[in-house]
PDB file of C-alpha atoms in Angstrom:
ATOM      1  CA  UNK A   1      15.007  36.183  14.323  1.00 55.00           C
ATOM      2  CA  UNK A   2      14.123  35.042  10.824  1.00 66.00           C
ATOM      3  CA  UNK A   3      13.422  31.611  12.204  1.00 74.00           C
ATOM      4  CA  UNK A   4      11.649  32.008  15.466  1.00 79.00           C
ATOM      5  CA  UNK A   5       8.300  33.857  16.257  1.00 80.00           C
ATOM      6  CA  UNK A   6       8.954  37.061  18.235  1.00 81.00           C
ATOM      7  CA  UNK A   7       6.015  38.960  19.627  1.00 84.00           C
ATOM      8  CA  UNK A   8       5.422  42.606  19.113  1.00 84.00           C
ATOM      9  CA  UNK A   9       6.855  43.291  22.527  1.00 85.00           C
ATOM     10  CA  UNK A  10      10.146  41.774  21.525  1.00 83.00           C
ATOM     11  CA  UNK A  11       9.902  38.562  23.469  1.00 88.00           C
ATOM     12  CA  UNK A  12       9.742  34.866  22.140  1.00 89.00           C
ATOM     13  CA  UNK A  13      11.104  31.413  22.549  1.00 89.00           C
ATOM     14  CA  UNK A  14      14.399  30.603  20.707  1.00 89.00           C
ATOM     15  CA  UNK A  15      16.908  27.841  20.621  1.00 90.00           C
ATOM     16  CA  UNK A  16      20.026  29.527  21.785  1.00 88.00           C
ATOM     17  CA  UNK A  17      20.926  32.505  24.013  1.00 85.00           C
ATOM     18  CA  UNK A  18      24.212  33.974  22.903  1.00 83.00           C
ATOM     19  CA  UNK A  19      26.960  33.687  25.500  1.00 78.00           C
ATOM     20  CA  UNK A  20      27.736  37.458  25.558  1.00 78.00           C
ATOM     21  CA  UNK A  21      24.117  38.239  26.479  1.00 83.00           C
ATOM     22  CA  UNK A  22      22.629  35.571  28.688  1.00 85.00           C
ATOM     23  CA  UNK A  23      21.055  35.247  32.093  1.00 88.00           C
ATOM     24  CA  UNK A  24      20.528  31.883  33.738  1.00 88.00           C
ATOM     25  CA  UNK A  25      19.455  30.829  37.189  1.00 90.00           C
ATOM     26  CA  UNK A  26      22.071  29.322  39.510  1.00 91.00           C
ATOM     27  CA  UNK A  27      19.739  26.602  40.569  1.00 91.00           C
ATOM     28  CA  UNK A  28      19.299  25.500  36.928  1.00 88.00           C
ATOM     29  CA  UNK A  29      23.131  25.381  36.454  1.00 87.00           C
ATOM     30  CA  UNK A  30      23.490  23.147  39.516  1.00 87.00           C
ATOM     31  CA  UNK A  31      20.680  20.854  38.300  1.00 86.00           C
ATOM     32  CA  UNK A  32      22.543  20.627  34.951  1.00 85.00           C
ATOM     33  CA  UNK A  33      25.691  19.603  36.653  1.00 82.00           C
ATOM     34  CA  UNK A  34      27.541  22.754  35.856  1.00 79.00           C
ATOM     35  CA  UNK A  35      27.802  24.965  32.637  1.00 84.00           C
ATOM     36  CA  UNK A  36      30.024  22.994  30.259  1.00 86.00           C
ATOM     37  CA  UNK A  37      33.147  20.783  30.252  1.00 85.00           C
ATOM     38  CA  UNK A  38      36.590  22.230  30.598  1.00 86.00           C
ATOM     39  CA  UNK A  39      37.367  20.986  27.079  1.00 86.00           C
ATOM     40  CA  UNK A  40      35.207  23.815  25.739  1.00 85.00           C
ATOM     41  CA  UNK A  41      38.012  26.385  25.947  1.00 80.00           C
ATOM     42  CA  UNK A  42      36.410  28.697  23.460  1.00 83.00           C
ATOM     43  CA  UNK A  43      33.454  28.692  21.119  1.00 86.00           C
ATOM     44  CA  UNK A  44      30.061  26.893  21.225  1.00 89.00           C
ATOM     45  CA  UNK A  45      30.124  26.479  24.986  1.00 91.00           C
ATOM     46  CA  UNK A  46      26.867  28.550  24.958  1.00 91.00           C
ATOM     47  CA  UNK A  47      25.420  26.231  22.361  1.00 92.00           C
ATOM     48  CA  UNK A  48      26.447  23.266  24.588  1.00 93.00           C
ATOM     49  CA  UNK A  49      24.670  24.843  27.578  1.00 92.00           C
ATOM     50  CA  UNK A  50      21.525  25.588  25.509  1.00 92.00           C
ATOM     51  CA  UNK A  51      21.444  21.990  24.261  1.00 94.00           C
ATOM     52  CA  UNK A  52      21.374  20.876  27.807  1.00 93.00           C
ATOM     53  CA  UNK A  53      18.558  23.265  28.674  1.00 93.00           C
ATOM     54  CA  UNK A  54      16.537  22.159  25.597  1.00 94.00           C
ATOM     55  CA  UNK A  55      17.028  18.429  26.398  1.00 94.00           C
ATOM     56  CA  UNK A  56      15.612  19.141  29.861  1.00 92.00           C
ATOM     57  CA  UNK A  57      12.450  20.285  28.057  1.00 92.00           C
ATOM     58  CA  UNK A  58      12.861  23.899  29.292  1.00 92.00           C
ATOM     59  CA  UNK A  59      12.419  27.158  27.306  1.00 92.00           C
ATOM     60  CA  UNK A  60      14.920  29.791  26.338  1.00 91.00           C
ATOM     61  CA  UNK A  61      13.400  33.207  25.922  1.00 91.00           C
ATOM     62  CA  UNK A  62      14.690  36.178  23.924  1.00 89.00           C
ATOM     63  CA  UNK A  63      13.940  39.824  24.862  1.00 88.00           C
ATOM     64  CA  UNK A  64      14.774  42.766  22.665  1.00 84.00           C
ATOM     65  CA  UNK A  65      14.750  45.025  25.799  1.00 83.00           C
ATOM     66  CA  UNK A  66      18.230  43.649  26.581  1.00 81.00           C
ATOM     67  CA  UNK A  67      20.851  45.460  24.544  1.00 83.00           C
ATOM     68  CA  UNK A  68      24.511  44.461  24.421  1.00 83.00           C
ATOM     69  CA  UNK A  69      27.185  45.944  22.163  1.00 82.00           C
ATOM     70  CA  UNK A  70      29.610  43.095  21.321  1.00 74.00           C
ATOM     71  CA  UNK A  71      32.564  43.338  19.075  1.00 73.00           C
ATOM     72  CA  UNK A  72      32.541  39.920  17.462  1.00 66.00           C
ATOM     73  CA  UNK A  73      35.968  38.529  16.636  1.00 61.00           C
ATOM     74  CA  UNK A  74      37.698  40.830  18.921  1.00 60.00           C
ATOM     75  CA  UNK A  75      39.911  37.958  20.249  1.00 59.00           C
ATOM     76  CA  UNK A  76      39.655  35.210  17.571  1.00 59.00           C
ATOM     77  CA  UNK A  77      41.159  37.393  14.895  1.00 56.00           C
ATOM     78  CA  UNK A  78      44.468  37.526  16.832  1.00 58.00           C
ATOM     79  CA  UNK A  79      44.809  33.829  17.349  1.00 60.00           C
ATOM     80  CA  UNK A  80      44.397  31.419  14.399  1.00 65.00           C
ATOM     81  CA  UNK A  81      44.600  28.329  16.573  1.00 75.00           C
ATOM     82  CA  UNK A  82      41.202  29.286  17.977  1.00 84.00           C
ATOM     83  CA  UNK A  83      39.685  28.033  14.697  1.00 87.00           C
ATOM     84  CA  UNK A  84      40.371  24.478  16.103  1.00 90.00           C
ATOM     85  CA  UNK A  85      38.055  25.102  18.983  1.00 91.00           C
ATOM     86  CA  UNK A  86      35.480  26.878  16.868  1.00 90.00           C
ATOM     87  CA  UNK A  87      35.271  23.914  14.472  1.00 91.00           C
ATOM     88  CA  UNK A  88      35.678  20.986  16.939  1.00 93.00           C
ATOM     89  CA  UNK A  89      33.180  22.210  19.539  1.00 93.00           C
ATOM     90  CA  UNK A  90      30.520  23.063  16.940  1.00 91.00           C
ATOM     91  CA  UNK A  91      30.629  19.607  15.473  1.00 91.00           C
ATOM     92  CA  UNK A  92      31.164  18.037  18.875  1.00 93.00           C
ATOM     93  CA  UNK A  93      27.792  19.342  20.185  1.00 93.00           C
ATOM     94  CA  UNK A  94      25.916  17.344  17.581  1.00 91.00           C
ATOM     95  CA  UNK A  95      28.026  14.255  18.161  1.00 93.00           C
ATOM     96  CA  UNK A  96      27.628  14.097  21.957  1.00 94.00           C
ATOM     97  CA  UNK A  97      24.005  15.124  22.321  1.00 94.00           C
ATOM     98  CA  UNK A  98      22.334  12.985  19.675  1.00 94.00           C
ATOM     99  CA  UNK A  99      21.876   9.284  19.058  1.00 92.00           C
ATOM    100  CA  UNK A 100      23.822   6.907  16.903  1.00 92.00           C
ATOM    101  CA  UNK A 101      20.986   6.871  14.310  1.00 92.00           C
ATOM    102  CA  UNK A 102      21.229  10.692  14.076  1.00 92.00           C
ATOM    103  CA  UNK A 103      24.992  10.570  13.769  1.00 90.00           C
ATOM    104  CA  UNK A 104      24.673   8.258  10.792  1.00 93.00           C
ATOM    105  CA  UNK A 105      22.393  10.696   9.104  1.00 93.00           C
ATOM    106  CA  UNK A 106      24.754  13.537  10.157  1.00 91.00           C
ATOM    107  CA  UNK A 107      27.834  12.137   8.355  1.00 92.00           C
ATOM    108  CA  UNK A 108      27.119  13.701   4.929  1.00 92.00           C
ATOM    109  CA  UNK A 109      27.124  17.164   6.724  1.00 90.00           C
ATOM    110  CA  UNK A 110      30.484  16.291   8.292  1.00 90.00           C
ATOM    111  CA  UNK A 111      31.876  15.423   4.936  1.00 91.00           C
ATOM    112  CA  UNK A 112      30.383  18.498   3.284  1.00 89.00           C
ATOM    113  CA  UNK A 113      31.594  20.734   6.009  1.00 89.00           C
ATOM    114  CA  UNK A 114      35.155  19.325   5.750  1.00 91.00           C
ATOM    115  CA  UNK A 115      35.291  19.858   2.044  1.00 92.00           C
ATOM    116  CA  UNK A 116      33.923  23.347   2.053  1.00 89.00           C
ATOM    117  CA  UNK A 117      36.304  24.443   4.854  1.00 91.00           C
ATOM    118  CA  UNK A 118      39.267  22.946   3.151  1.00 93.00           C
ATOM    119  CA  UNK A 119      38.577  24.894   0.002  1.00 92.00           C
ATOM    120  CA  UNK A 120      37.713  28.019   2.017  1.00 90.00           C
ATOM    121  CA  UNK A 121      41.161  27.797   3.708  1.00 89.00           C
ATOM    122  CA  UNK A 122      42.891  28.498   0.392  1.00 91.00           C
ATOM    123  CA  UNK A 123      41.044  31.720  -0.182  1.00 90.00           C
ATOM    124  CA  UNK A 124      40.395  33.148   3.325  1.00 86.00           C
ATOM    125  CA  UNK A 125      42.619  33.659   6.432  1.00 82.00           C
ATOM    126  CA  UNK A 126      39.458  33.057   8.507  1.00 83.00           C
ATOM    127  CA  UNK A 127      39.869  29.248   7.879  1.00 87.00           C
ATOM    128  CA  UNK A 128      42.854  27.005   8.546  1.00 89.00           C
ATOM    129  CA  UNK A 129      43.293  23.567   6.921  1.00 92.00           C
ATOM    130  CA  UNK A 130      45.704  22.395   9.573  1.00 92.00           C
ATOM    131  CA  UNK A 131      43.349  23.451  12.438  1.00 92.00           C
ATOM    132  CA  UNK A 132      40.491  21.765  10.579  1.00 92.00           C
ATOM    133  CA  UNK A 133      42.364  18.520  10.297  1.00 94.00           C
ATOM    134  CA  UNK A 134      43.321  18.770  13.940  1.00 93.00           C
ATOM    135  CA  UNK A 135      39.686  19.221  14.900  1.00 93.00           C
ATOM    136  CA  UNK A 136      38.485  16.167  13.020  1.00 93.00           C
ATOM    137  CA  UNK A 137      41.429  14.163  14.338  1.00 95.00           C
ATOM    138  CA  UNK A 138      40.603  15.114  17.939  1.00 94.00           C
ATOM    139  CA  UNK A 139      37.036  13.837  17.443  1.00 93.00           C
ATOM    140  CA  UNK A 140      38.324  10.597  15.995  1.00 93.00           C
ATOM    141  CA  UNK A 141      40.938   9.928  18.622  1.00 95.00           C
ATOM    142  CA  UNK A 142      38.823  10.864  21.675  1.00 95.00           C
ATOM    143  CA  UNK A 143      35.936   8.412  21.152  1.00 93.00           C
ATOM    144  CA  UNK A 144      36.240   7.271  24.832  1.00 94.00           C
ATOM    145  CA  UNK A 145      35.699  10.831  26.095  1.00 93.00           C
ATOM    146  CA  UNK A 146      32.862  11.383  23.757  1.00 94.00           C
ATOM    147  CA  UNK A 147      31.097   8.164  24.768  1.00 93.00           C
ATOM    148  CA  UNK A 148      31.532   8.924  28.447  1.00 93.00           C
ATOM    149  CA  UNK A 149      30.024  12.367  27.825  1.00 93.00           C
ATOM    150  CA  UNK A 150      27.167  11.012  25.797  1.00 93.00           C
ATOM    151  CA  UNK A 151      26.215   8.500  28.604  1.00 93.00           C
ATOM    152  CA  UNK A 152      26.194  11.237  31.235  1.00 91.00           C
ATOM    153  CA  UNK A 153      24.125  13.563  29.126  1.00 92.00           C
ATOM    154  CA  UNK A 154      21.609  10.904  28.376  1.00 92.00           C
ATOM    155  CA  UNK A 155      20.909  10.552  32.071  1.00 91.00           C
ATOM    156  CA  UNK A 156      19.820  14.188  32.296  1.00 89.00           C
ATOM    157  CA  UNK A 157      17.510  14.245  29.219  1.00 92.00           C
ATOM    158  CA  UNK A 158      13.901  14.765  29.751  1.00 93.00           C
ATOM    159  CA  UNK A 159      12.726  14.967  26.176  1.00 93.00           C
ATOM    160  CA  UNK A 160      13.638  13.119  22.911  1.00 92.00           C
ATOM    161  CA  UNK A 161      15.983  14.471  20.216  1.00 92.00           C
ATOM    162  CA  UNK A 162      13.246  15.212  17.786  1.00 91.00           C
ATOM    163  CA  UNK A 163      11.778  17.848  20.051  1.00 90.00           C
ATOM    164  CA  UNK A 164      15.108  19.502  20.112  1.00 92.00           C
ATOM    165  CA  UNK A 165      15.656  19.206  16.433  1.00 91.00           C
ATOM    166  CA  UNK A 166      12.414  21.127  15.945  1.00 90.00           C
ATOM    167  CA  UNK A 167      14.280  24.177  16.990  1.00 89.00           C
ATOM    168  CA  UNK A 168      17.121  23.807  14.446  1.00 90.00           C
ATOM    169  CA  UNK A 169      17.201  24.813  10.824  1.00 89.00           C
ATOM    170  CA  UNK A 170      18.517  22.885   7.972  1.00 89.00           C
ATOM    171  CA  UNK A 171      20.017  25.827   6.350  1.00 90.00           C
ATOM    172  CA  UNK A 172      23.852  25.745   6.012  1.00 87.00           C
ATOM    173  CA  UNK A 173      24.554  29.174   4.600  1.00 86.00           C
ATOM    174  CA  UNK A 174      23.258  32.639   5.362  1.00 85.00           C
ATOM    175  CA  UNK A 175      22.261  34.706   2.401  1.00 83.00           C
ATOM    176  CA  UNK A 176      20.026  34.752  -0.621  1.00 87.00           C
ATOM    177  CA  UNK A 177      22.295  34.373  -3.697  1.00 91.00           C
ATOM    178  CA  UNK A 178      21.744  31.430  -6.146  1.00 93.00           C
ATOM    179  CA  UNK A 179      24.646  29.391  -4.723  1.00 91.00           C
ATOM    180  CA  UNK A 180      23.547  29.834  -1.061  1.00 90.00           C
ATOM    181  CA  UNK A 181      19.921  28.982  -1.925  1.00 92.00           C
ATOM    182  CA  UNK A 182      20.950  25.888  -3.813  1.00 93.00           C
ATOM    183  CA  UNK A 183      23.094  24.579  -0.916  1.00 91.00           C
ATOM    184  CA  UNK A 184      20.364  25.240   1.567  1.00 92.00           C
ATOM    185  CA  UNK A 185      17.765  23.505  -0.675  1.00 93.00           C
ATOM    186  CA  UNK A 186      19.862  20.401  -0.969  1.00 93.00           C
ATOM    187  CA  UNK A 187      20.511  20.432   2.776  1.00 93.00           C
ATOM    188  CA  UNK A 188      16.782  20.777   3.616  1.00 93.00           C
ATOM    189  CA  UNK A 189      15.817  18.196   1.007  1.00 94.00           C
ATOM    190  CA  UNK A 190      18.274  15.660   2.492  1.00 94.00           C
ATOM    191  CA  UNK A 191      16.928  16.302   5.982  1.00 93.00           C
ATOM    192  CA  UNK A 192      13.372  15.574   4.691  1.00 93.00           C
ATOM    193  CA  UNK A 193      14.582  12.445   2.868  1.00 93.00           C
ATOM    194  CA  UNK A 194      16.101  10.835   5.987  1.00 92.00           C
ATOM    195  CA  UNK A 195      13.466  12.347   8.230  1.00 91.00           C
ATOM    196  CA  UNK A 196      15.526  14.701  10.424  1.00 90.00           C
ATOM    197  CA  UNK A 197      12.761  16.767  12.062  1.00 88.00           C
ATOM    198  CA  UNK A 198      14.324  20.199  11.724  1.00 90.00           C
ATOM    199  CA  UNK A 199      12.238  23.437  11.577  1.00 89.00           C
ATOM    200  CA  UNK A 200      11.546  23.095   7.858  1.00 89.00           C
ATOM    201  CA  UNK A 201      10.356  19.508   8.454  1.00 83.00           C
ATOM    202  CA  UNK A 202       8.842  20.005  11.921  1.00 76.00           C
ATOM    203  CA  UNK A 203       6.457  17.734  13.605  1.00 61.00           C
ATOM    204  CA  UNK A 204       4.521  18.229  16.919  1.00 57.00           C
ATOM    205  CA  UNK A 205       6.003  16.110  19.630  1.00 49.00           C
ATOM    206  CA  UNK A 206       3.715  15.347  22.570  1.00 48.00           C
TER     207      UNK A 206
END
């Protein structure tokens, strides 16, 4: 809500509808060839679906009139192996939806993410070094599946990737302390340098 413009009546266009509070037409699901692949066992499947919707050039609308009480982490806290799906699927969404030229620009984020999560695994049970390594290895060893998925998704795209990037922020961390601000500044500056057209470097795509 700090990123998108929400009207006084509580409605506005956003990038992603959260999976625990989402309504979507059946006809749209059918036109998108289903919701998401079976491989998305847990986590980021709602992001995958929203990427498909955005690449079709359609809007996702938020309304504050819909109220859902959701206990985040109610399941994930009990099963550490779910960190694998959380990490793999989040990265996979960017790898399979975007072009090779984008992926090359995205590599520094993959490296930074890996380093930060490895260090975090030593100080927090929320992260797992072994599951992180497993996630990256899955991506490396399943290039055939990834390429197949990329080809099928390219067939359904109605807009280019810059128009979708316009909905994404270059910020990596939430918060306003000096460290978080510094990391976000470097991230946004890098995006500007390589011309990744995120919200902070947005252009109007006709």
